XYZ file of C-alpha atoms in Angstrom:
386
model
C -6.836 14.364 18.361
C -8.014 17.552 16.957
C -11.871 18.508 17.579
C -14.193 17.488 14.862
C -17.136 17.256 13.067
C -18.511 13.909 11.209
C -21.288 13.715 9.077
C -21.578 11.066 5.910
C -25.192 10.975 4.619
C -24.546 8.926 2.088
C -25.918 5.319 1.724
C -23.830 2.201 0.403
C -25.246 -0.888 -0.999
C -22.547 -2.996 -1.637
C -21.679 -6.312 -3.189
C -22.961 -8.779 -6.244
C -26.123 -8.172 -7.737
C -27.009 -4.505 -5.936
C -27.515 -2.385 -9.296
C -31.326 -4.246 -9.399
C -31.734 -2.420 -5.842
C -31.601 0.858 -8.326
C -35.240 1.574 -8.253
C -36.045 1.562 -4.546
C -33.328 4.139 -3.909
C -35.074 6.908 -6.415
C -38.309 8.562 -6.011
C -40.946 6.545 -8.092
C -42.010 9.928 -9.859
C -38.510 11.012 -10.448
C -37.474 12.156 -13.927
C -34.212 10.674 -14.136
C -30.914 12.204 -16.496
C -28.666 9.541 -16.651
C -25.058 10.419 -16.883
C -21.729 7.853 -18.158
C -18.700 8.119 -19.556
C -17.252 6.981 -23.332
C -19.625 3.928 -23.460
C -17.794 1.581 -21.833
C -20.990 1.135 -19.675
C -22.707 -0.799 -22.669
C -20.180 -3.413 -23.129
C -19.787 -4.528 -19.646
C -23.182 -5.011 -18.802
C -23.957 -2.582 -16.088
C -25.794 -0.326 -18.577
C -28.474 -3.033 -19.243
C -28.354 -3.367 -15.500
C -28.870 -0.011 -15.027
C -31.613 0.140 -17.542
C -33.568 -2.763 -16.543
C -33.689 -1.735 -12.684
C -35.070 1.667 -13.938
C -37.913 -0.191 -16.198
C -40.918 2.117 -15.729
C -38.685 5.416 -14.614
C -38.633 8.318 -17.326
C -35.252 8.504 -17.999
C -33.400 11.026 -20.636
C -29.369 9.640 -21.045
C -26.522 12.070 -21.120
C -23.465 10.223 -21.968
C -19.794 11.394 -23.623
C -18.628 12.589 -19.812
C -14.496 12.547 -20.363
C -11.941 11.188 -18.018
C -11.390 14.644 -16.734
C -14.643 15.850 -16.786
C -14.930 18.981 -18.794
C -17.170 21.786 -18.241
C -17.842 22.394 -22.147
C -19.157 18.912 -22.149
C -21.300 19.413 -18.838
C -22.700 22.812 -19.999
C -24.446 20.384 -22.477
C -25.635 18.518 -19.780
C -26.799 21.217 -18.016
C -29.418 22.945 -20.750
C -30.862 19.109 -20.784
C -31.374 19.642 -16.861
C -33.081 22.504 -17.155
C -34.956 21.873 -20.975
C -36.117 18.568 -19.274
C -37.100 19.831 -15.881
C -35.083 16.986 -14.503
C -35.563 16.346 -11.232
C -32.780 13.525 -10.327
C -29.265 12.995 -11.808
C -27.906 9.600 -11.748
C -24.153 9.051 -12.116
C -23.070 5.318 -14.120
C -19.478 5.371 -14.037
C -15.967 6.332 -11.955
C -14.615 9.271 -10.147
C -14.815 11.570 -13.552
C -18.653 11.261 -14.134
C -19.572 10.807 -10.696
C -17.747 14.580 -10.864
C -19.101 15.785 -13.354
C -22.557 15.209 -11.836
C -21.810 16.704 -8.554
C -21.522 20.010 -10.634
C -24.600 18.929 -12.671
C -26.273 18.924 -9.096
C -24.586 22.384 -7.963
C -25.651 23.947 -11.219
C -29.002 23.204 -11.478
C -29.679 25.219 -8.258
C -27.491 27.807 -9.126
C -28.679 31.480 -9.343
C -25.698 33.672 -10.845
C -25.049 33.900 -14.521
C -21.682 31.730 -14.766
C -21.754 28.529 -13.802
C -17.842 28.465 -13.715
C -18.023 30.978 -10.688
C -19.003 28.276 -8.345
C -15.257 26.750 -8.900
C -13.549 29.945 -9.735
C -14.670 31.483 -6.488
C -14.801 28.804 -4.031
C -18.839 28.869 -3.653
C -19.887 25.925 -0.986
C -22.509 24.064 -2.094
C -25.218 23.796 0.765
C -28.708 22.723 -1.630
C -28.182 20.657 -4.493
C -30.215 18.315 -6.803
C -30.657 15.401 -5.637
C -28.463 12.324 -7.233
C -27.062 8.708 -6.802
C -24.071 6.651 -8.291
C -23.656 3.511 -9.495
C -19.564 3.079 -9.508
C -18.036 1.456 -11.765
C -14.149 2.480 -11.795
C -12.618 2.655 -8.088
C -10.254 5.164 -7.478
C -11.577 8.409 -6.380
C -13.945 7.909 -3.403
C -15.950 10.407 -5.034
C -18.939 7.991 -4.830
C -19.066 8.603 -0.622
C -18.158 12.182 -0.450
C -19.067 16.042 -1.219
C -16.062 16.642 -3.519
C -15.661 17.173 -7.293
C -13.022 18.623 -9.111
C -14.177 19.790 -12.519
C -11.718 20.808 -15.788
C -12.012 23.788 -18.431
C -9.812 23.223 -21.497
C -9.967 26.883 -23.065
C -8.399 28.052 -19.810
C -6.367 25.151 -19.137
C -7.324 24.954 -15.483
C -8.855 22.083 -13.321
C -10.335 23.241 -10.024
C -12.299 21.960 -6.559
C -15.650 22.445 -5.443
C -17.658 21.107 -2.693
C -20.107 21.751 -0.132
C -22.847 19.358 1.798
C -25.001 19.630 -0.590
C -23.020 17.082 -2.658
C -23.175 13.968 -1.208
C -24.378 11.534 -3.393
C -27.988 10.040 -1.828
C -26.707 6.539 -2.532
C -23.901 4.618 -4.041
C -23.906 0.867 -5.595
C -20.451 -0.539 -5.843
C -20.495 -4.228 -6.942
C -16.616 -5.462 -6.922
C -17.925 -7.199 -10.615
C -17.694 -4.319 -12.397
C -13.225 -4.622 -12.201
C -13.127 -7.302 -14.202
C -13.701 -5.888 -17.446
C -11.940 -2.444 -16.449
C -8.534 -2.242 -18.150
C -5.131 -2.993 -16.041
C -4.138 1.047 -16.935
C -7.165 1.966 -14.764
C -7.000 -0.584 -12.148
C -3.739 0.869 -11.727
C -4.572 4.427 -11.790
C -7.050 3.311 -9.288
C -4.915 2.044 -7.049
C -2.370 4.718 -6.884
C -5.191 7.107 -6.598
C -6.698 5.846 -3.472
C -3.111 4.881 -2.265
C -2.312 8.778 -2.350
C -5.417 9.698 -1.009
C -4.579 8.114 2.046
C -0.939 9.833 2.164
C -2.281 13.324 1.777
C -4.503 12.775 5.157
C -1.386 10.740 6.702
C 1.799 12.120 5.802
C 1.970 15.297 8.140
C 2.734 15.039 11.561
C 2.236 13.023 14.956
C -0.383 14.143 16.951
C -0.957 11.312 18.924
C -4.290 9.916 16.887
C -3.245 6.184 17.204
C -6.587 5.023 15.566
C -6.931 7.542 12.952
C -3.576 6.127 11.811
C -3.754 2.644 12.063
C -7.115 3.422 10.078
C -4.893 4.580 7.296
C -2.112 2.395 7.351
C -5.065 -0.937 7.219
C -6.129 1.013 3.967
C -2.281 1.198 2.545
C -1.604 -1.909 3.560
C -4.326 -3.525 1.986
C -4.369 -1.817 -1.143
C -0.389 -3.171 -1.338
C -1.289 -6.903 -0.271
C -4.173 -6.855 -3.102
C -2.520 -4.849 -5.969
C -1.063 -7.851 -7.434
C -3.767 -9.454 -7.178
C -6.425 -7.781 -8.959
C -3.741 -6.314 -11.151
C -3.167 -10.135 -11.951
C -6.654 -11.139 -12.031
C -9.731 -8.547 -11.987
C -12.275 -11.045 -11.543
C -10.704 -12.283 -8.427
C -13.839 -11.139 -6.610
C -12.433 -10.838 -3.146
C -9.267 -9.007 -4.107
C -11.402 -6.723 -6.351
C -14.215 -6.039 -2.906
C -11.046 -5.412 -0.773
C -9.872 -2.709 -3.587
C -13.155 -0.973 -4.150
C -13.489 -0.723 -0.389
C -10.412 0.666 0.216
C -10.752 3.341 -2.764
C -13.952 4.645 -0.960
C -12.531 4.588 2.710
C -9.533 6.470 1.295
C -11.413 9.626 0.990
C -15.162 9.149 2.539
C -14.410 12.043 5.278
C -12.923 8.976 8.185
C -9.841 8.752 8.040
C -9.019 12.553 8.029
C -10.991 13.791 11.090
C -9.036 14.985 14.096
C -5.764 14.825 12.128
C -3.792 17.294 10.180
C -4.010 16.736 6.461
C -1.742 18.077 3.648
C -3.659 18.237 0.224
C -0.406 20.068 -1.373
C 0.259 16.815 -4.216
C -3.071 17.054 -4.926
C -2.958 21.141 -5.833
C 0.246 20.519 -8.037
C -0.728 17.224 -9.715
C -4.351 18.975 -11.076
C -1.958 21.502 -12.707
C 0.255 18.686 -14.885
C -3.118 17.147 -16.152
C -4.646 20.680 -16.761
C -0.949 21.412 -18.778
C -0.610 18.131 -20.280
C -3.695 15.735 -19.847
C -1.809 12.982 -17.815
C -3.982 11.034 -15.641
C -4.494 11.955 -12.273
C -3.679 9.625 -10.401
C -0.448 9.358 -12.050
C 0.527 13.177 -11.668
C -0.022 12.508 -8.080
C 2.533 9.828 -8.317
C 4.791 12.131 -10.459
C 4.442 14.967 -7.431
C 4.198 13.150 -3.719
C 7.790 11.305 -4.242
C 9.618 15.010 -4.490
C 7.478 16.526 -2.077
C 7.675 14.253 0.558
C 11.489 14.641 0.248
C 11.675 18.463 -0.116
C 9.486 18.192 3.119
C 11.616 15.486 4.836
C 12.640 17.938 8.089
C 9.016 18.550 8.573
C 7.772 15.187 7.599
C 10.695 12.555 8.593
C 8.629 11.648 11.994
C 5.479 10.393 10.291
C 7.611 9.099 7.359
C 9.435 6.718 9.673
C 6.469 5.573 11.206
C 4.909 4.986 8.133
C 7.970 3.322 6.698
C 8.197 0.923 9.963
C 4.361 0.003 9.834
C 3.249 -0.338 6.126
C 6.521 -0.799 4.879
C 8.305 -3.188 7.474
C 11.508 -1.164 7.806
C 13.097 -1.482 11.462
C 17.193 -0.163 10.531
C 18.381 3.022 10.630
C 17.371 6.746 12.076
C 14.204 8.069 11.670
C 16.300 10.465 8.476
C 17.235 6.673 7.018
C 13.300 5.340 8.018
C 12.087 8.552 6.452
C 13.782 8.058 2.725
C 13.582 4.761 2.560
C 9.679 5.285 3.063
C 9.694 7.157 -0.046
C 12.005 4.921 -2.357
C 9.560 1.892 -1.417
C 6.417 4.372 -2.247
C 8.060 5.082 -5.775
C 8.876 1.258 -6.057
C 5.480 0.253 -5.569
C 3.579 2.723 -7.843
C 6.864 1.547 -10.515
C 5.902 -2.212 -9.664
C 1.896 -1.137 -11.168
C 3.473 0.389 -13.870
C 3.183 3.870 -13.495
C 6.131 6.213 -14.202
C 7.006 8.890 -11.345
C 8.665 11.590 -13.430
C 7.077 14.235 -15.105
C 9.889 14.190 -18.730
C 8.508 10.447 -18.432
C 5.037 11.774 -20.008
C 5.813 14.831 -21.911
C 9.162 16.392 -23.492
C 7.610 19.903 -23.179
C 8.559 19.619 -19.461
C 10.734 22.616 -19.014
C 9.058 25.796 -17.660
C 6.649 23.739 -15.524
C 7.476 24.796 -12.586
C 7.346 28.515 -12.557
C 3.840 28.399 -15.079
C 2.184 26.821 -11.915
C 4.610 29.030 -9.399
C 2.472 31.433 -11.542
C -0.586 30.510 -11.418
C -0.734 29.727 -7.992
C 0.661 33.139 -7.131
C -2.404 34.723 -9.490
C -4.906 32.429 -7.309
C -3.337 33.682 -4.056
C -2.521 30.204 -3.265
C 0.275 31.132 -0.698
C -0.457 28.819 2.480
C -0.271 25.269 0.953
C 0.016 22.071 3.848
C -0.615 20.999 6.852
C 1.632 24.125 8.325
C 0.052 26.430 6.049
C 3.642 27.460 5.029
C 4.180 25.974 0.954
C 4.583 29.100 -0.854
C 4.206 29.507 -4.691
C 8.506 29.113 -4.747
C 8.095 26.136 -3.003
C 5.642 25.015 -5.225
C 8.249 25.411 -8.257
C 11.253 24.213 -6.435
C 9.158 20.700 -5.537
C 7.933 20.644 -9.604
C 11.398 21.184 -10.630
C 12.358 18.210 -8.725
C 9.727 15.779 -10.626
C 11.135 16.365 -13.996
């Protein structure tokens, strides 16, 4: 294994009934801005959850965040911070809003004159306002971890910050919440945390037996349950099993002392910056082709993944190696999510080189686990998930 630092400050109260835990996990003379999403929040209950565990807080609501959460929109958010003198930021809702407050967080502290600077140049987070979660939409594992990726429509780009400054202080996930989320989410969700996983995985042996077998339990499991809550939301044990895996999938774990890739992930925020498509979906339009323009560097940990999640014992490690990525494609097809990029927009053609482009004006020229996916190899991989 490769040397490494751990750190996860971030508490979990898990299971049925741990949203009316809300108030002991926020300071008693905290003034509160309470962030969600399109409303959703209000129809499934967890907004008069939310509300009732905070009876006797001063709380000011912010709500309106969008599935990609756009930095227009959180500007708003922002002068409230400020106006308000808030002093805690509480995220009610999935990956997207939990996002979108991470920046909230950032920007509150933030000295220069342009917000936007703090993605556009890579500025680490170390101090931020202090803020919690309560999840309701697993998928991103952005409820355990210092990440946030934030999008700007009048530039058309969506783009990563961080920093440990950005844990969340807490995080309530109670498995109830999937049963009223819709089956196109629980799917996104799924393939979401599925590719997580890959992107720390799908490199090369190095010999970290446990780190791996701590990734394959998390594929495997998210396979075995898919039908299953895709079947049946309120199945309440298939539904724990999936929000747990969604935050193991990218809570820091799984991807210390190993090599990790990240490369699907840089491409895929381009197609929903172009075109709007879902995330987790571009990532399942993207991984397929790179996986298999990368098969001479990849075709060792391919076959061992194909053996242990997938079952596959015939044929070379080449043979082990594609058939590992036709069963990955048949099992984000099987939750209904298309893998081609002409499957979600005709205006496909010239993809490739306007993020060949772009990642050439970003100096993004050292993409992988090698270091060694260029711009051209960026295109030729896009090209290949028309």
């Amino acid at each position: 294994m490769l040397n490494f630092e751990f750190k996860n400050p971030t508490k979990i109260l898990f299971g049925k009934g741990q949203i009316a835990n809300l108030s002991k996990e926020i300071p008693a003379n905290a003034k509160i801005l309470m962030v969600y999403g399109g409303g959703s929040i209000k129809s499934n209950g967890v907004y008069q959850q939310v509300n009732q565990a905070l009876e006797g807080f001063d709380v000011i609501e912010f709500g309106g965040v969008p599935a990609n959460p756009e930095y227009a929109v959180l500007l708003e958010a922002l002068a409230i911070i400020k106006k308000e003198n808030i002093s805690y930021i509480l995220a009610v809702g999935g990956g997207s809003v939990i996002d979108g407050v991470k920046f909230l967080a950032s920007a509150a502290l933030y000295e220069g004159d342009e917000p936007w600077d703090i993605l556009a140049k890579g500025i680490r987070t170390e101090v931020a306002l202090p803020f919690g979660t309560v999840l309701t939409l697993p998928a991103t594992g952005s409820e355990m971890n210092s990440g946030s990726v934030i999008s700007r429509a009048e530039t058309k780009e969506k783009l990563a910050m961080g920093g440990p400054g950005l844990f969340p202080a807490f995080s309530i996930l109670d498995p109830e919440v999937i049963k009223s989320i819709p089956q196109r989410q629980i799917a996104n969700g799924i393939t979401d945390a599925y590719t997580h996983v890959l992107e720390q995985y799908m490199t090369y042996p190095i010999g970290a037996c446990l780190q791996d077998r701590f990734a394959e339990s998390i594929m495997q499991t998210l396979i075995e349950v898919a039908p299953k809550v895709m079947v049946n939301p309120a199945d309440y044990t298939a539904a724990a099993d999936f929000m747990w895996c969604c935050t193991m999938a990218l809570n820091g774990l799984i991807q210390k002392g190993v090599p990790t890739d990240w490369a699907v992930h840089a491409m895929g925020h381009e197609l929903t910056a172009l075109y709007g498509i879902d995330h987790a979906r571009t990532l399942a339009i993207i991984a397929p082709s790179h996986y298999r323009y990368h098969l001479a560097q990849k075709k060792e940990k391919l076959a061992q993944y194909a053996e242990r999640v997938w079952g596959i014992e015939e044929g070379s490690v080449e043979e082990k190696a594609n058939q590992a990525i036709v069963k990955t494609e048949e099992f984000f097809h099987s939750l209904g999510i298309k893998t081609k990029l002409s499957e979600y927009t005709e205006a496909y053609e010239g993809t490739a080189e306007s993020i060949e482009e772009r990642f050439n004006t970003r100096g993004w020229k050292a993409l992988g686990e090698h270091k060694a996916i260029t711009p051209a190899d960026v295109a030729k991989i896009v090209s290949m998930s028309y």
